[in-house]
Amino acid sequence: MRKSKFLLAALAGLGIATASVAETELTVYSAIEAEDLARYAAKFNEQHPDITINWVRDSTGIVTAKLLAEKNNPQADVVWGLAATSLLLLKSEGMLEPYAPAGVEKLDSKFVDADNPPYWTGMDAWVASVCYNTVEAEKLGLAVPTSWKDLLDPQYKGHLIMPNPNSSGTGFLDVSSWLQMFGEEGGWAYMDGLHENIARYTHSGSKPCKLAAAGEIPIGISFAFRGAKSKAAGAPLEIIVPSEGVGWDMEATAIVAGTMNLEAAQKLVDFAVTEEANRMYNKGYAVLAIPGIAKPVEHFPEGLQAGMIDNDFEFAANNRARILKEWQARYDGKSDPK
């Protein structure tokens, strides 16, 4: 089997025990928050105790780059929880196995690949937002921003952090959404101005909000789920939905073409679209693939779903390499070391 010691080490590091008696092991690449992986695997194993999940987890951009680098010698069996824009790119490279999971007809059509059978299926949507630390901002006399363009104000110089789109799916959805909202010329002009106020770019989409929650920076451009989670833990955060609208992407699932464990991979993808799995996703995400079952998520900002732009996923996927190259040439000097 296409396994290596570092995969088991990654699994052990997450505290997920391997089962020596398991009939099948699946190597699953994911950008899901690390603290959720054990919970997801445990729920799946209630139904399939004979299948062990070996997780390989990192930020969206890093997982995507890793998959592309392994194109001719794939190491993963399944991708469970990666941006739909990344899966569209992998699909265009012929790297995904088409499969219609049982129950796919229950999903909102926006959460299913257009081909029949589909190459990927969505799980939930994560949505951009601004995490504003009320205590630290008050100390600095910073006004509450209500729009993306407010963040260009010189008062915020050195007080903003956002993710690097080359390593973070959240960073990429921000950049892609600004290019869609403001147009190509206007989008880059906006980012030129924003760059003047950015203290640094992180390699994690959740880190800007975590840093804002910890008071290390007053304002972090991140995503709503992370903000709500930090606020529920007691952080003095206001989660802001900018008035122009917010970018978003889907966490999605797909089978990697060439897997030697196709039957087990199909069982995992079947589970990923169930109502049970969607309720599990709902612990952190308010927008789910199956309509009508999501319950409100504590501390999610009002107007978040209404603020989600009409996202052009094909634009984002087809122009990804060009956008990332341009962004790196302009702004990478303020990125954290890798």
CSV table of C-alpha atoms in Angstrom, one decimal:
chain,number,residue,atom,x,y,z
A,1,MET,CA,0.0,0.0,0.0
A,2,ARG,CA,1.1,3.6,-0.7
A,3,LYS,CA,1.8,4.5,2.9
A,4,SER,CA,4.8,5.9,4.7
A,5,LYS,CA,6.0,6.3,8.2
A,6,PHE,CA,5.4,10.1,8.3
A,7,LEU,CA,1.7,9.5,7.7
A,8,LEU,CA,1.4,7.3,10.8
A,9,ALA,CA,3.5,9.8,12.7
A,10,ALA,CA,1.1,12.6,11.6
A,11,LEU,CA,-1.8,10.4,12.8
A,12,ALA,CA,-0.2,9.7,16.1
A,13,GLY,CA,0.5,13.4,16.6
A,14,LEU,CA,-3.2,14.0,16.4
A,15,GLY,CA,-3.9,11.4,19.1
A,16,ILE,CA,-5.8,9.1,16.8
A,17,ALA,CA,-4.9,5.5,17.4
A,18,THR,CA,-4.2,3.1,14.6
A,19,ALA,CA,-5.9,-0.2,14.7
A,20,SER,CA,-3.6,-3.1,13.9
A,21,VAL,CA,-6.5,-5.3,13.1
A,22,ALA,CA,-8.1,-2.8,10.7
A,23,GLU,CA,-8.8,-4.4,7.3
A,24,THR,CA,-8.2,-1.2,5.4
A,25,GLU,CA,-6.3,2.0,6.0
A,26,LEU,CA,-7.1,5.2,4.1
A,27,THR,CA,-4.7,8.1,3.7
A,28,VAL,CA,-6.9,11.2,3.9
A,29,TYR,CA,-5.6,14.7,3.1
A,30,SER,CA,-7.4,17.5,4.8
A,31,ALA,CA,-7.4,21.2,5.7
A,32,ILE,CA,-10.0,20.8,8.4
A,33,GLU,CA,-9.1,22.4,11.7
A,34,ALA,CA,-6.8,19.9,13.5
A,35,GLU,CA,-8.9,19.8,16.6
A,36,ASP,CA,-11.9,18.4,14.6
A,37,LEU,CA,-10.1,15.5,12.9
A,38,ALA,CA,-10.4,13.0,15.8
A,39,ARG,CA,-14.1,13.8,16.1
A,40,TYR,CA,-14.8,13.3,12.4
A,41,ALA,CA,-12.9,10.0,12.3
A,42,ALA,CA,-14.6,8.7,15.4
A,43,LYS,CA,-18.1,9.3,14.0
A,44,PHE,CA,-17.1,7.6,10.7
A,45,ASN,CA,-15.7,4.6,12.6
A,46,GLU,CA,-18.9,4.1,14.5
A,47,GLN,CA,-20.2,2.8,11.2
A,48,HIS,CA,-17.0,1.5,9.7
A,49,PRO,CA,-14.7,0.2,12.5
A,50,ASP,CA,-12.7,-1.8,10.0
A,51,ILE,CA,-11.4,1.3,8.2
A,52,THR,CA,-8.6,3.4,9.8
A,53,ILE,CA,-8.1,7.0,8.7
A,54,ASN,CA,-4.5,8.2,8.5
A,55,TRP,CA,-4.8,12.0,8.4
A,56,VAL,CA,-2.4,14.3,6.6
A,57,ARG,CA,-3.4,17.8,7.6
A,58,ASP,CA,-2.2,21.3,6.6
A,59,SER,CA,-3.4,24.6,5.3
A,60,THR,CA,-5.4,24.6,2.0
A,61,GLY,CA,-2.6,25.9,-0.2
A,62,ILE,CA,0.0,23.5,1.2
A,63,VAL,CA,-2.3,20.5,0.8
A,64,THR,CA,-3.2,21.6,-2.7
A,65,ALA,CA,0.5,22.0,-3.6
A,66,LYS,CA,1.3,18.6,-2.1
A,67,LEU,CA,-1.4,16.9,-4.1
A,68,LEU,CA,-0.2,18.5,-7.3
A,69,ALA,CA,3.4,17.6,-6.6
A,70,GLU,CA,2.3,14.0,-6.2
A,71,LYS,CA,0.2,13.9,-9.3
A,72,ASN,CA,2.3,11.1,-10.9
A,73,ASN,CA,2.7,9.2,-7.7
A,74,PRO,CA,-0.4,9.9,-5.6
A,75,GLN,CA,-0.1,9.1,-1.9
A,76,ALA,CA,-3.7,10.0,-0.8
A,77,ASP,CA,-6.8,7.9,-1.2
A,78,VAL,CA,-9.3,10.6,-0.3
A,79,VAL,CA,-9.4,14.4,0.2
A,80,TRP,CA,-11.9,15.2,3.0
A,81,GLY,CA,-12.2,18.9,3.7
A,82,LEU,CA,-10.4,20.9,1.0
A,83,ALA,CA,-11.6,24.0,-0.8
A,84,ALA,CA,-13.8,23.4,-3.8
A,85,THR,CA,-11.6,25.7,-5.8
A,86,SER,CA,-8.7,23.4,-5.2
A,87,LEU,CA,-10.7,20.3,-6.1
A,88,LEU,CA,-11.8,22.0,-9.4
A,89,LEU,CA,-8.1,22.5,-10.1
A,90,LEU,CA,-7.3,18.8,-9.3
A,91,LYS,CA,-10.2,17.8,-11.5
A,92,SER,CA,-8.8,19.7,-14.4
A,93,GLU,CA,-5.5,17.9,-13.9
A,94,GLY,CA,-7.3,14.5,-14.1
A,95,MET,CA,-6.5,13.7,-10.5
A,96,LEU,CA,-9.9,12.8,-9.2
A,97,GLU,CA,-12.1,9.7,-9.5
A,98,PRO,CA,-15.7,10.5,-10.4
A,99,TYR,CA,-18.2,9.0,-7.9
A,100,ALA,CA,-21.9,9.7,-7.0
A,101,PRO,CA,-22.2,9.0,-3.3
A,102,ALA,CA,-25.4,7.5,-1.9
A,103,GLY,CA,-27.7,10.4,-1.0
A,104,VAL,CA,-26.0,13.0,-3.2
A,105,GLU,CA,-29.5,14.1,-4.4
A,106,LYS,CA,-30.1,15.6,-1.0
A,107,LEU,CA,-27.4,18.2,-1.4
A,108,ASP,CA,-27.9,21.7,-2.6
A,109,SER,CA,-26.8,21.7,-6.3
A,110,LYS,CA,-24.2,24.4,-5.5
A,111,PHE,CA,-22.4,21.9,-3.4
A,112,VAL,CA,-22.1,19.2,-6.1
A,113,ASP,CA,-19.7,19.1,-9.1
A,114,ALA,CA,-21.6,19.7,-12.3
A,115,ASP,CA,-20.5,16.5,-14.0
A,116,ASN,CA,-22.5,13.2,-13.7
A,117,PRO,CA,-21.1,11.4,-11.8
A,118,PRO,CA,-19.6,14.2,-9.9
A,119,TYR,CA,-15.9,14.5,-9.2
A,120,TRP,CA,-16.4,16.2,-5.8
A,121,THR,CA,-19.2,16.9,-3.3
A,122,GLY,CA,-19.4,19.8,-0.8
A,123,MET,CA,-19.7,19.6,2.9
A,124,ASP,CA,-20.1,23.2,4.2
A,125,ALA,CA,-19.2,26.7,3.4
A,126,TRP,CA,-16.6,28.9,5.2
A,127,VAL,CA,-17.0,32.6,4.9
A,128,ALA,CA,-14.6,35.5,5.2
A,129,SER,CA,-15.0,38.0,8.0
A,130,VAL,CA,-12.9,40.5,10.1
A,131,CYS,CA,-12.1,39.7,13.7
A,132,TYR,CA,-11.9,42.9,15.7
A,133,ASN,CA,-10.5,42.9,19.2
A,134,THR,CA,-12.6,45.5,21.0
A,135,VAL,CA,-10.2,45.9,23.9
A,136,GLU,CA,-7.0,46.3,21.9
A,137,ALA,CA,-8.7,48.5,19.3
A,138,GLU,CA,-10.0,50.8,22.0
A,139,LYS,CA,-6.5,51.1,23.5
A,140,LEU,CA,-5.2,52.3,20.1
A,141,GLY,CA,-8.2,54.4,19.3
A,142,LEU,CA,-9.1,52.4,16.2
A,143,ALA,CA,-12.6,52.8,14.8
A,144,VAL,CA,-14.8,49.8,14.0
A,145,PRO,CA,-14.4,49.1,10.3
A,146,THR,CA,-17.7,48.3,8.5
A,147,SER,CA,-16.4,47.7,5.0
A,148,TRP,CA,-13.3,46.3,3.2
A,149,LYS,CA,-12.4,49.8,2.0
A,150,ASP,CA,-12.4,51.1,5.6
A,151,LEU,CA,-9.3,49.0,6.1
A,152,LEU,CA,-7.4,51.3,3.8
A,153,ASP,CA,-7.6,54.1,6.3
A,154,PRO,CA,-4.1,55.1,7.6
A,155,GLN,CA,-5.3,54.6,11.2
A,156,TYR,CA,-5.0,50.8,10.7
A,157,LYS,CA,-1.4,50.9,9.5
A,158,GLY,CA,0.5,48.0,11.2
A,159,HIS,CA,-2.6,46.8,12.9
A,160,LEU,CA,-3.9,44.3,10.3
A,161,ILE,CA,-3.0,40.7,9.7
A,162,MET,CA,-4.3,38.5,6.9
A,163,PRO,CA,-3.5,35.1,5.4
A,164,ASN,CA,-1.1,34.5,2.6
A,165,PRO,CA,-3.2,33.1,-0.3
A,166,ASN,CA,-0.4,30.8,-1.5
A,167,SER,CA,-0.7,28.8,1.7
A,168,SER,CA,-4.2,29.6,2.9
A,169,GLY,CA,-7.5,28.9,1.3
A,170,THR,CA,-9.0,31.7,3.3
A,171,GLY,CA,-6.4,34.1,2.0
A,172,PHE,CA,-7.1,32.9,-1.6
A,173,LEU,CA,-10.9,33.4,-1.2
A,174,ASP,CA,-10.2,36.9,0.1
A,175,VAL,CA,-8.0,37.8,-2.9
A,176,SER,CA,-10.4,36.1,-5.4
A,177,SER,CA,-13.4,37.8,-4.0
A,178,TRP,CA,-11.8,41.3,-4.1
A,179,LEU,CA,-10.9,40.7,-7.8
A,180,GLN,CA,-14.5,39.8,-8.4
A,181,MET,CA,-16.1,42.6,-6.4
A,182,PHE,CA,-13.8,45.4,-7.4
A,183,GLY,CA,-12.7,44.2,-10.9
A,184,GLU,CA,-9.3,43.1,-11.9
A,185,GLU,CA,-7.7,46.6,-11.9
A,186,GLY,CA,-9.7,47.8,-8.9
A,187,GLY,CA,-9.0,44.6,-7.0
A,188,TRP,CA,-5.2,44.9,-7.3
A,189,ALA,CA,-5.4,48.6,-6.5
A,190,TYR,CA,-7.3,47.7,-3.4
A,191,MET,CA,-4.7,45.1,-2.3
A,192,ASP,CA,-1.9,47.6,-3.0
A,193,GLY,CA,-3.6,50.0,-0.5
A,194,LEU,CA,-4.3,47.2,2.0
A,195,HIS,CA,-0.7,46.1,1.9
A,196,GLU,CA,0.4,49.4,3.3
A,197,ASN,CA,-1.6,48.7,6.5
A,198,ILE,CA,-0.7,45.0,6.8
A,199,ALA,CA,1.7,44.1,9.6
A,200,ARG,CA,2.3,40.6,8.2
A,201,TYR,CA,0.8,37.7,6.2
A,202,THR,CA,0.4,34.4,8.0
A,203,HIS,CA,0.4,30.9,6.5
A,204,SER,CA,-2.9,29.9,8.2
A,205,GLY,CA,-6.4,31.2,7.6
A,206,SER,CA,-7.4,30.9,11.2
A,207,LYS,CA,-4.2,32.4,12.7
A,208,PRO,CA,-5.2,36.1,12.1
A,209,CYS,CA,-8.3,35.6,14.1
A,210,LYS,CA,-6.5,33.6,16.8
A,211,LEU,CA,-3.9,36.4,17.1
A,212,ALA,CA,-6.7,39.0,17.3
A,213,ALA,CA,-8.4,36.9,20.0
A,214,ALA,CA,-5.2,36.7,22.0
A,215,GLY,CA,-4.7,40.5,21.8
A,216,GLU,CA,-1.5,40.2,19.7
A,217,ILE,CA,-3.1,42.2,16.9
A,218,PRO,CA,-6.3,44.3,17.0
A,219,ILE,CA,-7.7,43.2,13.6
A,220,GLY,CA,-7.3,39.9,11.8
A,221,ILE,CA,-8.8,39.1,8.4
A,222,SER,CA,-10.0,35.5,8.8
A,223,PHE,CA,-13.2,33.5,8.6
A,224,ALA,CA,-16.4,33.5,10.7
A,225,PHE,CA,-16.1,30.0,12.1
A,226,ARG,CA,-12.8,30.8,13.7
A,227,GLY,CA,-14.1,34.1,15.1
A,228,ALA,CA,-17.2,32.5,16.5
A,229,LYS,CA,-15.2,29.7,18.2
A,230,SER,CA,-12.8,32.2,19.8
A,231,LYS,CA,-15.6,34.5,20.9
A,232,ALA,CA,-17.4,31.5,22.5
A,233,ALA,CA,-14.2,30.8,24.4
A,234,GLY,CA,-14.4,34.3,25.9
A,235,ALA,CA,-12.2,36.4,23.5
A,236,PRO,CA,-13.3,40.1,23.2
A,237,LEU,CA,-14.1,39.9,19.5
A,238,GLU,CA,-16.5,41.6,17.2
A,239,ILE,CA,-17.0,39.6,14.0
A,240,ILE,CA,-17.6,41.9,11.1
A,241,VAL,CA,-19.2,41.3,7.8
A,242,PRO,CA,-17.9,44.0,5.5
A,243,SER,CA,-20.7,45.8,3.6
A,244,GLU,CA,-19.4,45.1,0.1
A,245,GLY,CA,-19.9,41.4,0.7
A,246,VAL,CA,-17.7,38.5,1.7
A,247,GLY,CA,-15.9,35.7,-0.2
A,248,TRP,CA,-16.5,32.1,0.6
A,249,ASP,CA,-15.6,28.6,-0.4
A,250,MET,CA,-16.8,25.1,0.3
A,251,GLU,CA,-15.0,22.4,2.2
A,252,ALA,CA,-15.4,19.4,-0.2
A,253,THR,CA,-14.6,15.8,-0.6
A,254,ALA,CA,-13.2,13.7,-3.4
A,255,ILE,CA,-11.6,10.4,-4.2
A,256,VAL,CA,-8.0,10.5,-5.6
A,257,ALA,CA,-7.7,8.8,-8.9
A,258,GLY,CA,-5.7,5.6,-8.8
A,259,THR,CA,-6.4,4.7,-5.2
A,260,MET,CA,-5.9,1.1,-4.4
A,261,ASN,CA,-8.6,1.3,-1.7
A,262,LEU,CA,-11.5,2.4,-3.9
A,263,GLU,CA,-14.3,0.6,-2.0
A,264,ALA,CA,-13.2,2.0,1.4
A,265,ALA,CA,-12.8,5.4,-0.2
A,266,GLN,CA,-16.3,5.3,-1.5
A,267,LYS,CA,-17.6,4.4,1.9
A,268,LEU,CA,-15.9,7.5,3.4
A,269,VAL,CA,-17.4,9.7,0.6
A,270,ASP,CA,-20.8,8.2,1.2
A,271,PHE,CA,-20.6,9.1,4.9
A,272,ALA,CA,-19.3,12.6,4.1
A,273,VAL,CA,-22.7,13.6,2.5
A,274,THR,CA,-25.0,12.0,5.1
A,275,GLU,CA,-27.3,14.1,7.3
A,276,GLU,CA,-25.3,12.8,10.3
A,277,ALA,CA,-22.1,14.2,8.9
A,278,ASN,CA,-23.7,17.5,8.0
A,279,ARG,CA,-25.0,17.8,11.6
A,280,MET,CA,-21.4,17.2,12.7
A,281,TYR,CA,-20.2,20.0,10.3
A,282,ASN,CA,-22.9,22.3,11.8
A,283,LYS,CA,-20.9,22.5,15.1
A,284,GLY,CA,-18.7,25.1,13.4
A,285,TYR,CA,-20.4,26.0,10.1
A,286,ALA,CA,-23.8,27.6,9.6
A,287,VAL,CA,-24.1,26.9,5.9
A,288,LEU,CA,-24.3,23.2,5.0
A,289,ALA,CA,-24.5,21.1,1.9
A,290,ILE,CA,-27.9,19.7,2.8
A,291,PRO,CA,-30.5,22.5,3.0
A,292,GLY,CA,-32.8,22.9,6.0
A,293,ILE,CA,-30.9,21.0,8.7
A,294,ALA,CA,-28.4,23.7,9.9
A,295,LYS,CA,-29.0,25.1,13.4
A,296,PRO,CA,-27.8,28.6,14.2
A,297,VAL,CA,-24.1,28.7,15.3
A,298,GLU,CA,-23.4,30.7,18.4
A,299,HIS,CA,-21.7,34.0,17.8
A,300,PHE,CA,-22.0,33.9,14.0
A,301,PRO,CA,-22.6,37.5,12.9
A,302,GLU,CA,-25.9,38.6,11.6
A,303,GLY,CA,-26.1,39.0,7.8
A,304,LEU,CA,-23.3,36.6,7.1
A,305,GLN,CA,-25.2,34.4,4.7
A,306,ALA,CA,-26.8,37.4,3.0
A,307,GLY,CA,-23.3,38.9,2.5
A,308,MET,CA,-21.9,35.9,0.7
A,309,ILE,CA,-21.0,37.0,-2.9
A,310,ASP,CA,-22.1,35.2,-6.0
A,311,ASN,CA,-18.8,33.4,-6.1
A,312,ASP,CA,-17.4,32.4,-9.5
A,313,PHE,CA,-15.6,29.2,-8.6
A,314,GLU,CA,-14.5,28.6,-12.2
A,315,PHE,CA,-12.9,32.0,-12.3
A,316,ALA,CA,-11.1,31.3,-9.0
A,317,ALA,CA,-9.9,27.8,-10.1
A,318,ASN,CA,-8.9,28.7,-13.7
A,319,ASN,CA,-7.0,31.8,-12.6
A,320,ARG,CA,-5.5,30.5,-9.4
A,321,ALA,CA,-1.9,30.1,-10.6
A,322,ARG,CA,-1.9,33.6,-12.3
A,323,ILE,CA,-3.4,35.3,-9.2
A,324,LEU,CA,-1.0,33.6,-6.8
A,325,LYS,CA,2.0,34.5,-8.9
A,326,GLU,CA,1.0,38.2,-9.1
A,327,TRP,CA,0.2,38.3,-5.4
A,328,GLN,CA,3.5,36.9,-4.5
A,329,ALA,CA,5.4,39.3,-6.7
A,330,ARG,CA,3.6,42.2,-5.1
A,331,TYR,CA,3.3,41.4,-1.4
A,332,ASP,CA,5.2,38.4,-0.3
A,333,GLY,CA,7.9,40.5,1.4
A,334,LYS,CA,5.7,40.7,4.5
A,335,SER,CA,4.9,37.0,4.8
A,336,ASP,CA,5.8,35.0,7.8
A,337,PRO,CA,8.8,32.6,7.3
A,338,LYS,CA,7.7,29.2,6.2
